[in-house]
PDB file of C-alpha atoms in Angstrom:
ATOM      1  CA  TYR K   1     116.780 116.853  68.822  1.00  0.00           C
ATOM      2  CA  VAL K   2     118.290 120.094  69.800  1.00  0.00           C
ATOM      3  CA  LYS K   3     121.144 120.158  72.396  1.00  0.00           C
ATOM      4  CA  GLU K   4     120.362 122.882  75.019  1.00  0.00           C
ATOM      5  CA  GLY K   5     123.096 123.188  77.675  1.00  0.00           C
ATOM      6  CA  ALA K   6     123.204 120.114  79.952  1.00  0.00           C
ATOM      7  CA  GLY K   7     120.282 118.750  78.377  1.00  0.00           C
ATOM      8  CA  ALA K   8     118.327 118.160  74.996  1.00  0.00           C
ATOM      9  CA  GLU K   9     114.714 119.019  73.937  1.00  0.00           C
ATOM     10  CA  TYR K  10     113.198 115.707  71.695  1.00  0.00           C
ATOM     11  CA  LYS K  11     110.148 116.040  69.278  1.00  0.00           C
ATOM     12  CA  LEU K  12     108.346 112.734  68.900  1.00  0.00           C
ATOM     13  CA  THR K  13     105.814 112.577  66.124  1.00  0.00           C
ATOM     14  CA  VAL K  14     102.978 110.003  66.387  1.00  0.00           C
ATOM     15  CA  PRO K  15     101.805 110.141  62.424  1.00  0.00           C
ATOM     16  CA  GLU K  16      98.615 107.601  63.404  1.00  0.00           C
ATOM     17  CA  LEU K  17      97.241 110.176  65.819  1.00  0.00           C
ATOM     18  CA  GLU K  18      98.844 113.264  63.990  1.00  0.00           C
ATOM     19  CA  ALA K  19     100.645 114.037  67.320  1.00  0.00           C
ATOM     20  CA  THR K  20     103.675 115.653  68.259  1.00  0.00           C
ATOM     21  CA  ILE K  21     105.045 115.436  71.628  1.00  0.00           C
ATOM     22  CA  THR K  22     107.870 117.659  72.824  1.00  0.00           C
ATOM     23  CA  MET K  23     109.901 116.406  75.711  1.00  0.00           C
ATOM     24  CA  THR K  24     113.167 117.553  77.507  1.00  0.00           C
ATOM     25  CA  VAL K  25     115.706 115.596  79.061  1.00  0.00           C
ATOM     26  CA  ARG K  26     118.178 117.368  80.969  1.00  0.00           C
ATOM     27  CA  LEU K  27     120.908 116.585  83.901  1.00  0.00           C
ATOM     28  CA  GLU K  28     120.098 119.133  86.998  1.00  0.00           C
ATOM     29  CA  ASP K  29     122.114 118.840  90.292  1.00  0.00           C
ATOM     30  CA  ASN K  30     122.721 115.350  89.530  1.00  0.00           C
ATOM     31  CA  ILE K  31     119.115 114.235  88.889  1.00  0.00           C
ATOM     32  CA  LEU K  32     118.337 113.221  85.269  1.00  0.00           C
ATOM     33  CA  LYS K  33     115.069 115.127  84.457  1.00  0.00           C
ATOM     34  CA  LEU K  34     112.645 113.746  81.560  1.00  0.00           C
ATOM     35  CA  ASP K  35     109.752 116.280  81.167  1.00  0.00           C
ATOM     36  CA  VAL K  36     107.174 116.267  78.660  1.00  0.00           C
ATOM     37  CA  THR K  37     106.832 119.798  77.782  1.00  0.00           C
ATOM     38  CA  GLY K  38     103.893 119.700  75.646  1.00  0.00           C
ATOM     39  CA  ILE K  39     101.526 117.776  73.489  1.00  0.00           C
ATOM     40  CA  GLU K  40      99.901 118.755  70.228  1.00  0.00           C
ATOM     41  CA  GLU K  41      97.241 116.609  68.712  1.00  0.00           C
ATOM     42  CA  SER K  42      95.046 116.258  65.638  1.00  0.00           C
ATOM     43  CA  GLU K  43      91.531 118.416  66.080  1.00  0.00           C
ATOM     44  CA  ASP K  44      90.000 115.069  65.277  1.00  0.00           C
ATOM     45  CA  LYS K  45      88.589 113.604  68.750  1.00  0.00           C
ATOM     46  CA  ALA K  46      88.766 110.016  67.935  1.00  0.00           C
ATOM     47  CA  GLU K  47      92.615 110.702  67.650  1.00  0.00           C
ATOM     48  CA  ARG K  48      93.163 112.662  71.085  1.00  0.00           C
ATOM     49  CA  ILE K  49      95.815 111.329  73.223  1.00  0.00           C
ATOM     50  CA  PHE K  50      94.674 109.705  76.790  1.00  0.00           C
ATOM     51  CA  THR K  51      97.527 108.101  78.080  1.00  0.00           C
ATOM     52  CA  PHE K  52     101.426 108.088  77.369  1.00  0.00           C
ATOM     53  CA  GLU K  53     104.136 105.369  78.183  1.00  0.00           C
ATOM     54  CA  ILE K  54     107.521 104.482  77.383  1.00  0.00           C
ATOM     55  CA  PRO K  55     107.639 100.759  77.644  1.00  0.00           C
ATOM     56  CA  ASP K  56     110.742  98.986  78.854  1.00  0.00           C
ATOM     57  CA  LEU K  57     112.700 102.340  79.089  1.00  0.00           C
ATOM     58  CA  ASN K  58     115.072 101.101  81.533  1.00  0.00           C
ATOM     59  CA  ILE K  59     116.010 104.341  82.768  1.00  0.00           C
ATOM     60  CA  ILE K  60     117.891 102.923  85.967  1.00  0.00           C
ATOM     61  CA  SER K  61     119.879  99.708  85.322  1.00  0.00           C
ATOM     62  CA  VAL K  62     122.614  97.754  87.208  1.00  0.00           C
ATOM     63  CA  GLY K  63     124.717  94.750  86.553  1.00  0.00           C
ATOM     64  CA  SER K  64     125.045  91.622  88.508  1.00  0.00           C
ATOM     65  CA  ASN K  65     128.762  91.670  88.147  1.00  0.00           C
ATOM     66  CA  GLU K  66     128.901  95.137  89.585  1.00  0.00           C
ATOM     67  CA  ALA K  67     129.862  95.173  93.419  1.00  0.00           C
ATOM     68  CA  GLY K  68     127.360  95.772  95.822  1.00  0.00           C
ATOM     69  CA  ALA K  69     124.345  95.466  93.065  1.00  0.00           C
ATOM     70  CA  ALA K  70     121.083  95.502  94.805  1.00  0.00           C
ATOM     71  CA  PHE K  71     117.460  96.111  94.603  1.00  0.00           C
ATOM     72  CA  ALA K  72     115.125  97.819  97.169  1.00  0.00           C
ATOM     73  CA  GLY K  73     111.591  97.916  96.277  1.00  0.00           C
ATOM     74  CA  SER K  74     107.961  98.071  97.915  1.00  0.00           C
ATOM     75  CA  LYS K  75     104.794  96.321  96.790  1.00  0.00           C
ATOM     76  CA  VAL K  76     101.333  97.723  97.924  1.00  0.00           C
ATOM     77  CA  GLU K  77     100.063  94.573  99.898  1.00  0.00           C
ATOM     78  CA  SER K  78      96.630  94.819 101.396  1.00  0.00           C
ATOM     79  CA  ASP K  79      97.126  92.011 104.013  1.00  0.00           C
ATOM     80  CA  ILE K  80      98.495  93.440 107.149  1.00  0.00           C
ATOM     81  CA  THR K  81     100.055  90.344 108.412  1.00  0.00           C
ATOM     82  CA  LYS K  82     102.644  90.954 105.414  1.00  0.00           C
ATOM     83  CA  THR K  83     105.072  93.283 104.010  1.00  0.00           C
ATOM     84  CA  GLY K  84     105.294  94.508 100.533  1.00  0.00           C
ATOM     85  CA  ASP K  85     109.148  95.115 100.921  1.00  0.00           C
ATOM     86  CA  ARG K  86     111.574  93.139  99.036  1.00  0.00           C
ATOM     87  CA  PHE K  87     115.569  93.305  99.027  1.00  0.00           C
ATOM     88  CA  LEU K  88     117.345  91.573  96.732  1.00  0.00           C
ATOM     89  CA  ASP K  89     121.379  90.957  96.442  1.00  0.00           C
ATOM     90  CA  LEU K  90     121.688  91.221  92.415  1.00  0.00           C
ATOM     91  CA  THR K  91     124.988  89.806  92.860  1.00  0.00           C
ATOM     92  CA  LYS K  92     123.635  86.589  93.316  1.00  0.00           C
ATOM     93  CA  THR K  93     121.155  86.779  90.829  1.00  0.00           C
ATOM     94  CA  ASN K  94     120.793  83.586  88.507  1.00  0.00           C
ATOM     95  CA  SER K  95     117.651  83.726  86.631  1.00  0.00           C
ATOM     96  CA  THR K  96     115.515  86.542  84.456  1.00  0.00           C
ATOM     97  CA  ASP K  97     111.929  87.748  84.938  1.00  0.00           C
ATOM     98  CA  VAL K  98     109.793  86.574  81.963  1.00  0.00           C
ATOM     99  CA  THR K  99     108.010  89.723  82.473  1.00  0.00           C
ATOM    100  CA  PRO K 100     108.411  92.733  84.351  1.00  0.00           C
ATOM    101  CA  ASP K 101     107.192  92.875  88.297  1.00  0.00           C
ATOM    102  CA  GLU K 102     105.270  95.995  89.589  1.00  0.00           C
ATOM    103  CA  TYR K 103     106.419  97.956  92.491  1.00  0.00           C
ATOM    104  CA  ALA K 104     104.939 101.079  94.220  1.00  0.00           C
ATOM    105  CA  TYR K 105     108.282 102.125  94.713  1.00  0.00           C
ATOM    106  CA  GLY K 106     112.039 100.698  93.459  1.00  0.00           C
ATOM    107  CA  PHE K 107     115.791 101.427  94.007  1.00  0.00           C
ATOM    108  CA  LEU K 108     118.846 100.053  92.296  1.00  0.00           C
ATOM    109  CA  ASN K 109     122.584 100.734  93.487  1.00  0.00           C
ATOM    110  CA  ASN K 110     126.139  99.182  93.496  1.00  0.00           C
ATOM    111  CA  GLU K 111     128.859 100.195  96.149  1.00  0.00           C
ATOM    112  CA  LYS K 112     129.047 103.955  94.345  1.00  0.00           C
ATOM    113  CA  VAL K 113     125.635 105.013  93.838  1.00  0.00           C
ATOM    114  CA  ALA K 114     121.906 104.809  94.313  1.00  0.00           C
ATOM    115  CA  ALA K 115     119.178 105.779  92.329  1.00  0.00           C
ATOM    116  CA  GLY K 116     115.180 105.828  92.329  1.00  0.00           C
ATOM    117  CA  ILE K 117     112.382 106.988  90.189  1.00  0.00           C
ATOM    118  CA  ARG K 118     110.107 110.115  91.073  1.00  0.00           C
ATOM    119  CA  SER K 119     107.104 110.488  88.562  1.00  0.00           C
ATOM    120  CA  ASN K 120     103.519 111.550  87.963  1.00  0.00           C
ATOM    121  CA  GLY K 121     102.196 108.592  86.499  1.00  0.00           C
ATOM    122  CA  MET K 122      98.871 107.589  86.718  1.00  0.00           C
ATOM    123  CA  ASP K 123      99.298 103.975  88.470  1.00  0.00           C
ATOM    124  CA  THR K 124     102.577 105.159  90.537  1.00  0.00           C
ATOM    125  CA  LYS K 125     104.036 101.957  89.328  1.00  0.00           C
ATOM    126  CA  VAL K 126     107.845 101.220  89.025  1.00  0.00           C
ATOM    127  CA  TYR K 127     108.234  98.101  86.612  1.00  0.00           C
ATOM    128  CA  LYS K 128     111.603  95.946  87.499  1.00  0.00           C
ATOM    129  CA  GLN K 129     112.882  93.562  85.190  1.00  0.00           C
ATOM    130  CA  THR K 130     116.051  91.406  85.169  1.00  0.00           C
ATOM    131  CA  VAL K 131     117.508  90.255  81.834  1.00  0.00           C
ATOM    132  CA  GLN K 132     120.454  88.235  80.426  1.00  0.00           C
ATOM    133  CA  ASP K 133     123.327  90.559  79.906  1.00  0.00           C
ATOM    134  CA  GLY K 134     126.438  88.469  78.388  1.00  0.00           C
ATOM    135  CA  SER K 135     127.652  86.276  81.207  1.00  0.00           C
ATOM    136  CA  GLY K 136     125.588  88.147  83.795  1.00  0.00           C
ATOM    137  CA  TYR K 137     122.245  89.804  84.442  1.00  0.00           C
ATOM    138  CA  ARG K 138     121.135  93.010  84.150  1.00  0.00           C
ATOM    139  CA  THR K 139     117.971  94.501  86.491  1.00  0.00           C
ATOM    140  CA  GLY K 140     116.508  97.543  85.016  1.00  0.00           C
ATOM    141  CA  LEU K 141     113.715 100.296  86.664  1.00  0.00           C
ATOM    142  CA  TRP K 142     111.264 102.287  84.592  1.00  0.00           C
ATOM    143  CA  ASN K 143     107.955 103.835  85.530  1.00  0.00           C
ATOM    144  CA  GLY K 144     104.418 102.817  84.282  1.00  0.00           C
ATOM    145  CA  THR K 145     101.680 104.855  82.320  1.00  0.00           C
ATOM    146  CA  TRP K 146     101.119 108.585  82.796  1.00  0.00           C
ATOM    147  CA  ARG K 147      97.433 109.649  82.098  1.00  0.00           C
ATOM    148  CA  TYR K 148      97.304 113.084  79.728  1.00  0.00           C
ATOM    149  CA  ARG K 149      93.587 113.044  79.817  1.00  0.00           C
ATOM    150  CA  ALA K 150      90.590 111.343  81.592  1.00  0.00           C
ATOM    151  CA  ASP K 151      87.870 109.258  79.466  1.00  0.00           C
ATOM    152  CA  ASP K 152      85.191 110.846  78.073  1.00  0.00           C
ATOM    153  CA  TYR K 153      82.363 109.134  79.688  1.00  0.00           C
ATOM    154  CA  THR K 154      78.378 109.107  79.482  1.00  0.00           C
ATOM    155  CA  LYS K 155      76.160 109.639  82.346  1.00  0.00           C
ATOM    156  CA  LYS K 156      72.257 108.925  82.915  1.00  0.00           C
ATOM    157  CA  PHE K 157      70.315 110.749  85.103  1.00  0.00           C
ATOM    158  CA  GLN K 158      66.962 112.313  86.241  1.00  0.00           C
ATOM    159  CA  ASP K 159      67.373 116.182  85.597  1.00  0.00           C
ATOM    160  CA  MET K 160      65.327 116.978  88.664  1.00  0.00           C
ATOM    161  CA  ARG K 161      66.046 120.988  88.160  1.00  0.00           C
ATOM    162  CA  GLY K 162      65.462 121.075  84.260  1.00  0.00           C
ATOM    163  CA  ASP K 163      68.923 121.812  83.353  1.00  0.00           C
ATOM    164  CA  TYR K 164      68.862 119.930  80.138  1.00  0.00           C
ATOM    165  CA  GLY K 165      65.291 119.462  79.346  1.00  0.00           C
ATOM    166  CA  ALA K 166      61.879 119.224  81.235  1.00  0.00           C
ATOM    167  CA  ALA K 167      62.304 118.948  84.887  1.00  0.00           C
ATOM    168  CA  GLY K 168      62.231 115.181  86.065  1.00  0.00           C
ATOM    169  CA  GLU K 169      63.210 113.842  82.512  1.00  0.00           C
ATOM    170  CA  VAL K 170      65.711 111.255  82.573  1.00  0.00           C
ATOM    171  CA  VAL K 171      68.590 112.779  80.320  1.00  0.00           C
ATOM    172  CA  THR K 172      71.565 111.056  79.123  1.00  0.00           C
ATOM    173  CA  LYS K 173      74.784 113.348  78.742  1.00  0.00           C
ATOM    174  CA  THR K 174      78.359 112.845  77.376  1.00  0.00           C
ATOM    175  CA  TYR K 175      81.181 114.601  79.403  1.00  0.00           C
ATOM    176  CA  GLU K 176      84.054 115.640  77.420  1.00  0.00           C
ATOM    177  CA  ALA K 177      87.040 115.039  80.033  1.00  0.00           C
ATOM    178  CA  ASP K 178      89.617 117.904  79.971  1.00  0.00           C
ATOM    179  CA  TYR K 179      93.161 117.208  81.724  1.00  0.00           C
ATOM    180  CA  THR K 180      93.223 115.699  84.884  1.00  0.00           C
ATOM    181  CA  GLU K 181      97.244 115.364  85.305  1.00  0.00           C
ATOM    182  CA  GLN K 182     100.054 117.669  84.603  1.00  0.00           C
ATOM    183  CA  LEU K 183     102.190 117.036  82.074  1.00  0.00           C
ATOM    184  CA  PRO K 184     104.228 113.374  82.396  1.00  0.00           C
ATOM    185  CA  LEU K 185     107.563 113.861  84.310  1.00  0.00           C
ATOM    186  CA  LEU K 186     110.242 111.422  85.214  1.00  0.00           C
ATOM    187  CA  TYR K 187     113.176 112.010  87.460  1.00  0.00           C
ATOM    188  CA  VAL K 188     116.128 109.805  88.613  1.00  0.00           C
ATOM    189  CA  VAL K 189     117.150 111.015  91.637  1.00  0.00           C
TER     190      VAL K 189
END
């Protein structure tokens, strides 16, 4: 990495894909900002990057032994008679989450500070998981997957205008997708 003022630039190499991912991490006005600033890929289309993820990042965490430790989150709930909101007093936590739980939004706090995640991930999920940490428990939050490029797709259609052959013929065409999202970002606010 290369230190840059209140931050640093990292270059991650993915040898299997012949790719290099450049990202910056910096603190700006009390906001931790992680920005992917570039992705260099192999010329081989079979080796392209479609999604990007940093699993189990735990960019925010709070311990059950911290005064005022709490979680607030919201799940997408399709049943209008129910709420997707969840509020947990983490000082009373006495179990772990075997797998991460998905939320649309999530916030952790103690009596001194609160933090949430802003991301442009494709599924806008925030993952929450509580794990054993010494004699207590630690609850962490991280974001889901970012889409860097949409998947290629093949479409079969009747070419009425004759754009791809004789008018009226059934044509099969493969479309190569281009970038559909901006480069990944993750801000802890």
